[in-house]
mmCIF file of C-alpha atoms in Angstrom:
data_model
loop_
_atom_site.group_PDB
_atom_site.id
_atom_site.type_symbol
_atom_site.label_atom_id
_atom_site.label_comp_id
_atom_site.label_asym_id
_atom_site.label_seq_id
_atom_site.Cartn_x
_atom_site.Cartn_y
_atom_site.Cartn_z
ATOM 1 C CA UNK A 1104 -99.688 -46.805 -27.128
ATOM 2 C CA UNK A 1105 -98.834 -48.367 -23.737
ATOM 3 C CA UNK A 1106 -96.792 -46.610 -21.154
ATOM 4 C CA UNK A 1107 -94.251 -48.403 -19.420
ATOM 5 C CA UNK A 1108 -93.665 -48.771 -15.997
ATOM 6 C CA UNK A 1109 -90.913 -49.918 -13.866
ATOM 7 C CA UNK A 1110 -91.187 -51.540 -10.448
ATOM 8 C CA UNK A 1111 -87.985 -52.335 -8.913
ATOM 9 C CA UNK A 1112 -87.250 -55.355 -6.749
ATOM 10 C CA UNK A 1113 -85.094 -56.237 -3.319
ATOM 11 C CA UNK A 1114 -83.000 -58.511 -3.269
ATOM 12 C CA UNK A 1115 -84.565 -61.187 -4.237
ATOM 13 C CA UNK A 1116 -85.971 -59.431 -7.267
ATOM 14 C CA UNK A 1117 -89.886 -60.673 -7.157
ATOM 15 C CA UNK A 1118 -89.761 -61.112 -3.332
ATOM 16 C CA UNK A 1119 -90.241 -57.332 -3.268
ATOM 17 C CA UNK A 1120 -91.544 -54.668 -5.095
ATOM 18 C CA UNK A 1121 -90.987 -51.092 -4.381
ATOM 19 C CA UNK A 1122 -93.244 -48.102 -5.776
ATOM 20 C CA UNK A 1123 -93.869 -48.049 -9.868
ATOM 21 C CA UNK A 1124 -91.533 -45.333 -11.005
ATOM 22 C CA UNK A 1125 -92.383 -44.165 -14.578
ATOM 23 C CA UNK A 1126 -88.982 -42.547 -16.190
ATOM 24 C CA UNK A 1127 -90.229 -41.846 -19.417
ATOM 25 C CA UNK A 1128 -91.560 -38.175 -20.459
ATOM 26 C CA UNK A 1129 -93.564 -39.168 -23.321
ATOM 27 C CA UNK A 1130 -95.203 -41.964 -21.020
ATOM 28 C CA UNK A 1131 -95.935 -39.119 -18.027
ATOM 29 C CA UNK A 1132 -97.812 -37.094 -20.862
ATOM 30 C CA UNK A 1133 -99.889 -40.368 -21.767
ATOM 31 C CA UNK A 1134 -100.972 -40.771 -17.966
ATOM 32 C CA UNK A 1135 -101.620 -37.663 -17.737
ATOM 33 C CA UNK A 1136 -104.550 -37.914 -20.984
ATOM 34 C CA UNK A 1137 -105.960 -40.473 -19.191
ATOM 35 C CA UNK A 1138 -106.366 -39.232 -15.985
ATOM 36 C CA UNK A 1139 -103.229 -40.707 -14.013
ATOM 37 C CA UNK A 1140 -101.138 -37.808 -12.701
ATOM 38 C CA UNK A 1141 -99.010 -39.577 -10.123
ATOM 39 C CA UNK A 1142 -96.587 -37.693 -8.227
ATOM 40 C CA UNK A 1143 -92.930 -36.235 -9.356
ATOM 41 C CA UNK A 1144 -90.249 -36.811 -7.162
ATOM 42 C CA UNK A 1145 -86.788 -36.627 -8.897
ATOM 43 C CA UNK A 1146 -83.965 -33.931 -7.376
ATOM 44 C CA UNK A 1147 -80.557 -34.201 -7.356
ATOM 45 C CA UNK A 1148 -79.389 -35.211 -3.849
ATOM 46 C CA UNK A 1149 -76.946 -31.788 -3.758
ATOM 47 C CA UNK A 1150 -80.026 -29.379 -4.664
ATOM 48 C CA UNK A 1151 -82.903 -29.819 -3.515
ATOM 49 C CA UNK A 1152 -85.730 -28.919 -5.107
ATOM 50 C CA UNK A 1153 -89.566 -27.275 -4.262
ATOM 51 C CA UNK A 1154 -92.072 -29.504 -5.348
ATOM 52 C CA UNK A 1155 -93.130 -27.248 -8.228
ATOM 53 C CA UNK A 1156 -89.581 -28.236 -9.516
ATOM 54 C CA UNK A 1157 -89.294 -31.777 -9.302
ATOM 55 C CA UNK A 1158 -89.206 -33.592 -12.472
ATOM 56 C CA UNK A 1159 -88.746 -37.636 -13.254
ATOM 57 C CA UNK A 1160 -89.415 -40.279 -11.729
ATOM 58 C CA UNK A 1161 -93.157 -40.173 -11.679
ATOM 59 C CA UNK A 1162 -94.661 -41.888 -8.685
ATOM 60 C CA UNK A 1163 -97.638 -43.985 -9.038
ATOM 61 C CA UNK A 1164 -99.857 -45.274 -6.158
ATOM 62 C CA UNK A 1165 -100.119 -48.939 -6.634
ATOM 63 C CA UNK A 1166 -103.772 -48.892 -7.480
ATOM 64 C CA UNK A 1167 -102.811 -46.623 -10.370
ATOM 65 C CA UNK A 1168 -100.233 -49.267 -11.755
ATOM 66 C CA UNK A 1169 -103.001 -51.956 -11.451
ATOM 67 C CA UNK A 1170 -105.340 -49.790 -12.607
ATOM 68 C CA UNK A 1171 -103.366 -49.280 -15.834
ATOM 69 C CA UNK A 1172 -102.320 -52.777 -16.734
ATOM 70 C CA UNK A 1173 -105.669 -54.694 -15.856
ATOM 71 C CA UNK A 1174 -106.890 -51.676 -18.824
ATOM 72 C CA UNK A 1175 -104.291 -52.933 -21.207
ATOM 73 C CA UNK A 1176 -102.728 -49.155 -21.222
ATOM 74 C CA UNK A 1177 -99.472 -50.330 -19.358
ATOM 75 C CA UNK A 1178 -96.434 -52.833 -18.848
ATOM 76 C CA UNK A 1179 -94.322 -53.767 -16.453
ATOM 77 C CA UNK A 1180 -90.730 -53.750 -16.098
ATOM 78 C CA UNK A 1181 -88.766 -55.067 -13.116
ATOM 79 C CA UNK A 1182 -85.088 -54.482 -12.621
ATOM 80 C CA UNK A 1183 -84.508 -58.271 -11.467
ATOM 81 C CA UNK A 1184 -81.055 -57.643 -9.408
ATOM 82 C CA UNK A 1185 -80.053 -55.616 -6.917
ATOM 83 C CA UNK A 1186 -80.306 -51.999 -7.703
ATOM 84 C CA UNK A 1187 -76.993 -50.858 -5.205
ATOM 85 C CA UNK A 1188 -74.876 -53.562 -6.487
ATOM 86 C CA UNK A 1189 -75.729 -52.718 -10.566
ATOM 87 C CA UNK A 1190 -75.464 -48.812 -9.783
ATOM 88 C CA UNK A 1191 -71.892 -49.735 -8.068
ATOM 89 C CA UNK A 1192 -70.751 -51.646 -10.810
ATOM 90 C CA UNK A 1193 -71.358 -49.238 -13.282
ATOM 91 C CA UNK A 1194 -69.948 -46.227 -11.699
ATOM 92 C CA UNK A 1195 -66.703 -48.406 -11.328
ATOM 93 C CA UNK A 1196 -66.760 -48.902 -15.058
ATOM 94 C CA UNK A 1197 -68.237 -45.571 -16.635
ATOM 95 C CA UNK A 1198 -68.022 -43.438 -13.494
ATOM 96 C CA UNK A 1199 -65.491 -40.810 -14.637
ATOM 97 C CA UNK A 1200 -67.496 -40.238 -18.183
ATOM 98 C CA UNK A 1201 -70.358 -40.064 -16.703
ATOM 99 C CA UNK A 1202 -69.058 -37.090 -14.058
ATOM 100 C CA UNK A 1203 -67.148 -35.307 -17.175
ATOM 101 C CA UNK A 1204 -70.557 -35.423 -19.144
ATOM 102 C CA UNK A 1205 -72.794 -34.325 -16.412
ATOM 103 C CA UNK A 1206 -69.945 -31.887 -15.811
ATOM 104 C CA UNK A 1207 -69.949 -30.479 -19.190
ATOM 105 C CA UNK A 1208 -74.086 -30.773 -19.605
ATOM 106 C CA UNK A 1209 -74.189 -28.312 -16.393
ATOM 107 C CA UNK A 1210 -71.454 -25.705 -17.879
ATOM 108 C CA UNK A 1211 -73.563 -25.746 -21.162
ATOM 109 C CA UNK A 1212 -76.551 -25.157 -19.197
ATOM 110 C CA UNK A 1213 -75.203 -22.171 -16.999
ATOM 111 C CA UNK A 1214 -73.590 -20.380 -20.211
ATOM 112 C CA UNK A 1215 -77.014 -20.777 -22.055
ATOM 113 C CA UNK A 1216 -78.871 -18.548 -18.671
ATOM 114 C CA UNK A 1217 -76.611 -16.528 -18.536
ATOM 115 C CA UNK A 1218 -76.803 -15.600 -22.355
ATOM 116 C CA UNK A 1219 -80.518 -15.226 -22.044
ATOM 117 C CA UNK A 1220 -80.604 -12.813 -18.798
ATOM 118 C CA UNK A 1221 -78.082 -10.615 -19.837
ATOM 119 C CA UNK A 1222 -79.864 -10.376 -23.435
ATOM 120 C CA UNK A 1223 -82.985 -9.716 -21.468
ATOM 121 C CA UNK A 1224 -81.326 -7.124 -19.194
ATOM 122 C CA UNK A 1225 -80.218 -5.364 -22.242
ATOM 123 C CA UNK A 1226 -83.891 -5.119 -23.579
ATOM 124 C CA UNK A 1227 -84.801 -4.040 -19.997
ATOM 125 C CA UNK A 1228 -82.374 -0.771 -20.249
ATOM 126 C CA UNK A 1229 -83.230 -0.275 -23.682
ATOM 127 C CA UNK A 1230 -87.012 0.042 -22.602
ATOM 128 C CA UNK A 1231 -85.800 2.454 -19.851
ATOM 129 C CA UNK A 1232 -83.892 4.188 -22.298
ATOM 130 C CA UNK A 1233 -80.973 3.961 -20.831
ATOM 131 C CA UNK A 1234 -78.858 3.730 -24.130
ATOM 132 C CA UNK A 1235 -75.085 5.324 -22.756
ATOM 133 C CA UNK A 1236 -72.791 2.509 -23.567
ATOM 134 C CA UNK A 1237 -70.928 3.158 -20.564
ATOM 135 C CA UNK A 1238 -73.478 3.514 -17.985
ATOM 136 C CA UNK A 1239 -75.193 0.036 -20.067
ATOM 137 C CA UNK A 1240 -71.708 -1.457 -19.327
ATOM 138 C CA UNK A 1241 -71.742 -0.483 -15.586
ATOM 139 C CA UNK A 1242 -74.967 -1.668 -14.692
ATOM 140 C CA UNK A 1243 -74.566 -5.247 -16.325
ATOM 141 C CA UNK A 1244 -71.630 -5.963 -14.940
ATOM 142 C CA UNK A 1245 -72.944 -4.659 -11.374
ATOM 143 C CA UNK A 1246 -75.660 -7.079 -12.121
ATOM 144 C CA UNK A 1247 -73.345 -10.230 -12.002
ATOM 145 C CA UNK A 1248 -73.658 -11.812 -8.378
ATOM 146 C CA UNK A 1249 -77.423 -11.388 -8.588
ATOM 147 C CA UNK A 1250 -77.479 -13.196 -12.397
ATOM 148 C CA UNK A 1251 -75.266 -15.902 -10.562
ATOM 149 C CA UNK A 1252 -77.689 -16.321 -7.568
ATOM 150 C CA UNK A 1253 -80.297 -16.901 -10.391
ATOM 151 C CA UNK A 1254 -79.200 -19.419 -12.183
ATOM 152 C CA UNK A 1255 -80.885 -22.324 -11.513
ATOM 153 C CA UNK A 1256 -79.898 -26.490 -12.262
ATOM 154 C CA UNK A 1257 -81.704 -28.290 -14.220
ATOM 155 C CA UNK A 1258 -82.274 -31.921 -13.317
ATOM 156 C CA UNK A 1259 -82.073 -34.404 -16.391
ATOM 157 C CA UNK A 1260 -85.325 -35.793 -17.472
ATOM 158 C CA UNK A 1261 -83.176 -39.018 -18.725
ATOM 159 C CA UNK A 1262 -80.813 -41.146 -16.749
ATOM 160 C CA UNK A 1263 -77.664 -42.635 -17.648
ATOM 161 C CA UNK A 1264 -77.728 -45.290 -15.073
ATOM 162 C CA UNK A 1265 -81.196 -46.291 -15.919
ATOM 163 C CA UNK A 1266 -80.476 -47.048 -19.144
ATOM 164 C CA UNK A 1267 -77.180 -49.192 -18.634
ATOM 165 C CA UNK A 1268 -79.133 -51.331 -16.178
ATOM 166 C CA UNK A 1269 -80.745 -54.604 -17.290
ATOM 167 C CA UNK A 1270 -84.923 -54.579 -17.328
ATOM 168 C CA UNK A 1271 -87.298 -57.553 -17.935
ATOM 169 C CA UNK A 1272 -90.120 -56.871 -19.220
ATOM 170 C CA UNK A 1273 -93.137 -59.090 -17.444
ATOM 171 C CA UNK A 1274 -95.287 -58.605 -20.398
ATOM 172 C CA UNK A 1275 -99.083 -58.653 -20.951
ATOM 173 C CA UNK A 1276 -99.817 -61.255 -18.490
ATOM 174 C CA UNK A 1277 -98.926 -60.156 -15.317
ATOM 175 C CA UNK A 1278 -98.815 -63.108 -12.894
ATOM 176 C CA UNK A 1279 -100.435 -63.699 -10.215
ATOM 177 C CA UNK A 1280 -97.651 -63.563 -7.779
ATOM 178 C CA UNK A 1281 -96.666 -60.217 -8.822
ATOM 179 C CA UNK A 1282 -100.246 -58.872 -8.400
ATOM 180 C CA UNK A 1283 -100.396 -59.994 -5.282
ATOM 181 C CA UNK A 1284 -96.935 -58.459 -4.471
ATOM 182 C CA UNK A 1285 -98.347 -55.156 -5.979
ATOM 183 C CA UNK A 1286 -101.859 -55.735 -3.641
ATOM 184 C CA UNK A 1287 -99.719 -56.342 -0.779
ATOM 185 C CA UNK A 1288 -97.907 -53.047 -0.284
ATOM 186 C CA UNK A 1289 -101.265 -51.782 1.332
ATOM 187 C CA UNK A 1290 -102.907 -54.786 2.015
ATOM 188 C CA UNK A 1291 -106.753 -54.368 1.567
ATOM 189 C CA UNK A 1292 -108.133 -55.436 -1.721
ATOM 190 C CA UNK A 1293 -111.049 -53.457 -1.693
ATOM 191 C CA UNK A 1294 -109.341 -49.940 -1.838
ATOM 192 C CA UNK A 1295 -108.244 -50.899 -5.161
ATOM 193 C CA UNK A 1296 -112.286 -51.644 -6.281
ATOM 194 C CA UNK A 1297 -112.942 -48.258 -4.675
ATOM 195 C CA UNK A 1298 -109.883 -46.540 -7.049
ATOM 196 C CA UNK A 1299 -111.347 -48.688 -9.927
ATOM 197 C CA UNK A 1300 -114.764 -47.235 -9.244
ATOM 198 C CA UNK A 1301 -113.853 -43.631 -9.395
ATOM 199 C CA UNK A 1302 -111.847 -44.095 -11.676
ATOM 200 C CA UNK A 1303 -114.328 -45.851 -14.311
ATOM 201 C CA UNK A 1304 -116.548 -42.872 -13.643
ATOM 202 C CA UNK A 1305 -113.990 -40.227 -14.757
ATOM 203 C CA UNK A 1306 -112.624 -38.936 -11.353
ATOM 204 C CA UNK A 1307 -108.767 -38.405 -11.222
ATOM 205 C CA UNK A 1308 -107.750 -39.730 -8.088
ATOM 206 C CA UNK A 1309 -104.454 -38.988 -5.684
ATOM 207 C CA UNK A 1310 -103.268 -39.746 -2.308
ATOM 208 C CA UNK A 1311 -105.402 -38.614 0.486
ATOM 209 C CA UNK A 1312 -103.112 -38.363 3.346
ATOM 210 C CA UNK A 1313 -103.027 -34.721 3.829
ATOM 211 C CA UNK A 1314 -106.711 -34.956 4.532
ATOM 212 C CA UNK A 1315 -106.634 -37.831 6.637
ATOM 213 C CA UNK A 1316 -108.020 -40.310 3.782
ATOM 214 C CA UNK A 1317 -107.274 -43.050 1.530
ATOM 215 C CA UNK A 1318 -107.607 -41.102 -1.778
ATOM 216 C CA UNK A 1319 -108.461 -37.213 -3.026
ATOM 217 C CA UNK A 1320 -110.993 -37.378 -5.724
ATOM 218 C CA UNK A 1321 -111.024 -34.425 -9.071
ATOM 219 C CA UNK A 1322 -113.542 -33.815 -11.443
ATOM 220 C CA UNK A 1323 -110.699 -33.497 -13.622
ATOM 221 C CA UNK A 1324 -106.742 -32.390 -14.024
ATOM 222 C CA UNK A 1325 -106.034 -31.264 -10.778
ATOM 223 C CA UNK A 1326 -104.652 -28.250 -13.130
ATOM 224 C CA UNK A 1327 -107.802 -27.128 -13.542
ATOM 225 C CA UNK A 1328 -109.900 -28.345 -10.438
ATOM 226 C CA UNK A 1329 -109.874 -28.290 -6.923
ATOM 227 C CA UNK A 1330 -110.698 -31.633 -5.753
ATOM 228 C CA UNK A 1331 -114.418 -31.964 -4.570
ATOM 229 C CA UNK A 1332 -114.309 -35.662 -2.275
ATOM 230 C CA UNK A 1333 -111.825 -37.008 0.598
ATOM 231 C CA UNK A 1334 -112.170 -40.765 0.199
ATOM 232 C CA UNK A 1335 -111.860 -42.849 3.449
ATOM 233 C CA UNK A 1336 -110.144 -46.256 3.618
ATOM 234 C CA UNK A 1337 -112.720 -49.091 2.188
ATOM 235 C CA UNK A 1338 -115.040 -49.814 4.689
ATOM 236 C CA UNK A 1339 -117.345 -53.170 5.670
ATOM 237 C CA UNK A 1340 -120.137 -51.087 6.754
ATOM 238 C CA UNK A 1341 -122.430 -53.951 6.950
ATOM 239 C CA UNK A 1342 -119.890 -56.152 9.055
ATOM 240 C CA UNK A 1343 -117.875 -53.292 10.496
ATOM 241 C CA UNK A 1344 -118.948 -50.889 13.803
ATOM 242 C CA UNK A 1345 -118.777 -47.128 12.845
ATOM 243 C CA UNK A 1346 -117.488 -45.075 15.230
ATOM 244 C CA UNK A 1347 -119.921 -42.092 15.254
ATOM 245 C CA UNK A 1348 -117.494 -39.767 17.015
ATOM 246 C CA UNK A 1349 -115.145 -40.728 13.939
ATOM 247 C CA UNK A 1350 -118.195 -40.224 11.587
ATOM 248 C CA UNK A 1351 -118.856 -36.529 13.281
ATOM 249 C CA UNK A 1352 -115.451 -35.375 12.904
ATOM 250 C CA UNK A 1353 -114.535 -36.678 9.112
ATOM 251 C CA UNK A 1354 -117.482 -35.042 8.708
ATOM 252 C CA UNK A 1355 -116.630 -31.515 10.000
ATOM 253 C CA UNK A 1356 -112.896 -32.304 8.519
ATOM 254 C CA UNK A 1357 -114.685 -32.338 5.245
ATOM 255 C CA UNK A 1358 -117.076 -29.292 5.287
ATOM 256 C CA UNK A 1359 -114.107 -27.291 6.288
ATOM 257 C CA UNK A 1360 -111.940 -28.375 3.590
ATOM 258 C CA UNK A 1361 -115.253 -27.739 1.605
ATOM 259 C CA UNK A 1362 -114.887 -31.262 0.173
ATOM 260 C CA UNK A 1363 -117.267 -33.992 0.601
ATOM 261 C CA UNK A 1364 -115.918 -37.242 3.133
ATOM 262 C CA UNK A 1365 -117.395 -40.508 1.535
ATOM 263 C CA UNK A 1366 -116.725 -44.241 2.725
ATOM 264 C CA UNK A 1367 -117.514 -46.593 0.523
ATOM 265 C CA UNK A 1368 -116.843 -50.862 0.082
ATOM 266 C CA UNK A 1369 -117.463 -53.463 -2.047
ATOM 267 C CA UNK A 1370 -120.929 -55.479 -1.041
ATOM 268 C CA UNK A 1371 -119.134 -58.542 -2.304
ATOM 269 C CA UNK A 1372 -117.125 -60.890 0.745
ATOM 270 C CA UNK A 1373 -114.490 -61.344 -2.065
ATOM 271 C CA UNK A 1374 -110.442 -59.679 -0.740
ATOM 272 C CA UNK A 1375 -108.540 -59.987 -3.492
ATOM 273 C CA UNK A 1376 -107.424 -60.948 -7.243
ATOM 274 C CA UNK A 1377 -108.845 -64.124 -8.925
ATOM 275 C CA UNK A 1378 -106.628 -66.500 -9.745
ATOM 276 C CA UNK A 1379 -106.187 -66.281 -13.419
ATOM 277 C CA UNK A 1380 -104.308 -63.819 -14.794
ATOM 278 C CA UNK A 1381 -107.012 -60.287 -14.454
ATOM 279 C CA UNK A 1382 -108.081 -59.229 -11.239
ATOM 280 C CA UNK A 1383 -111.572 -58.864 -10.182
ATOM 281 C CA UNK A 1384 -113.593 -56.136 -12.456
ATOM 282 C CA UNK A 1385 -116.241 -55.277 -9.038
ATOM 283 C CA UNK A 1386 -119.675 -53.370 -9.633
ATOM 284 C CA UNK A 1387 -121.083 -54.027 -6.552
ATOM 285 C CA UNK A 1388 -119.812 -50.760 -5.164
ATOM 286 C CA UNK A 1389 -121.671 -48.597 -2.681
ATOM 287 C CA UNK A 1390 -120.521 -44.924 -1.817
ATOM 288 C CA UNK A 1391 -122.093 -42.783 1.005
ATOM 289 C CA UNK A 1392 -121.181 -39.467 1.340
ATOM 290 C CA UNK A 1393 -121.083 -37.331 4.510
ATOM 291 C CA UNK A 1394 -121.389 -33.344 5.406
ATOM 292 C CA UNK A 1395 -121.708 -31.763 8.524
ATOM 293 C CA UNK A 1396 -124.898 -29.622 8.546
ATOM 294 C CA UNK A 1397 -124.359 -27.375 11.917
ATOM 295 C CA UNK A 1398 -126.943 -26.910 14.262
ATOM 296 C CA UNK A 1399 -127.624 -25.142 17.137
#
């Protein structure tokens, strides 16, 4: 089974390439088997959501979306036109249905919550055994603005839009252009062999930022584990100063954080994708890792 991913264009469609968005539910529970857990990051613009709460797309770094398709688990599609003018177009056409449906789908959804609380408020008196059919009355209906504040909206794990808008598929053989339009949205190579790397050796990797790295590194579904290694941006050690104050403070960073800092690079001189149609498959990777002991 391959999962399919979708990487919409600018403008000029293959000119640029924003972030791989994966719609599809059944396709986020595949990544998720095999270790790619991405980010969700759909809301509806007029209720905001906590993060616990937000539901499709699913984000993918672009090393993931390599990743994926140079492993024969994933294709491409690209939505070759521009994304405003299609979404205008078919609002014009199909706006009105699609309001009355989303409309209706919301009404169904608040009479279905409020079936369930007041069901399970019921059972709640009963277990209190509050059984008067008066008093029972009373408190339910006293009970109304606070079932109202809890009702919550659900945000569709499909979209409408999506599926009226025209995708072509790239297929198997991703071109070169397009990987290098993928490599290009962060521009060094050799973060990708690092992702590869970890990857290959079973870590589940996400983005790093909050710890002032490249990547986080699991030892499994971030479910279950807390993530053990802060992964700094690929590093030319042998060509490249190291700025020791830099070194000393990653270092405490990581020992507070109780996580491990590690740079790492390829030994090869080689910055990108060869030119047929896979990209480089790198073992010459070296990892050092980095704690701050304490003295004195």
């Amino acid at each position: 089974m391959t999962v399919t991913i979708n990487l919409i264009g600018g403008s000029e469609c293959y000119n640029s390439l924003l972030t791989p968005l994966v719609f599809n539910i059944d396709d986020i529970k595949k990544l998720r088997e095999l270790g790619i857990c991405g980010i969700l990051s759909g809301t509806l613009p007029t209720a905001s959501q906590q993060n616990i709460f937000l539901t499709v797309p699913l984000k993918l770094m672009v090393e993931e979306a390599i990743w994926l398709h140079i492993k024969g688990l994933a294709k491409f599609k690209v939505l070759r036109c521009n994304l405003l003018d299609s979404i205008n177009e078919i609002l014009e056409k199909d706006g009105e249905q699609i309001e009355k449906t989303a409309k209706l789908r919301l009404k169904k959804s608040f009479d279905l919550q409020r079936e369930y609380k007041k069901e399970q408020h019921l059972l709640k008196l009963e277990r209190l055994g509050i059984t008067d059919s008066e008093r029972i009355e009373k408190n339910v209906n006293g009970n109304d603005k606070l079932l109202e504040a809890a009702l919550f909206i659900e945000t569709p794990t499909t979209s409408n839009l999506l599926n009226n808008i025209h995708l072509s598929s790239v297929g198997w053989g991703i071109s070169d252009k397009l990987l290098k339009i993928l490599i290009s949205q962060y521009g060094n190579w050799d973060n990708y062999l690092l992702f590869q790397a970890l990857r290959d050796k079973g870590y589940v990797l996400a983005p790093g930022g909050r710890f002032g790295g490249k990547f986080i590194a699991y030892p499994g579904d971030p479910l279950r584990y807390h993530s053990h290694m802060i992964i700094r941006d690929a590093l030319h050690y042998r060509e490249q100063p190291i700025d020791f104050l830099e070194l000393a403070a990653n270092a405490r960073l990581g020992t507070g954080v109780k996580k491990i800092w590690v740079i790492g690079s390829s030994t090869e001189t080689d910055k990108g994708p060869t030119n047929n149609d896979k990209a480089i498959v790198d073992d010459n990777i070296s990892f050092y890792s980095i704690e701050w002991a304490g003295f004195g």
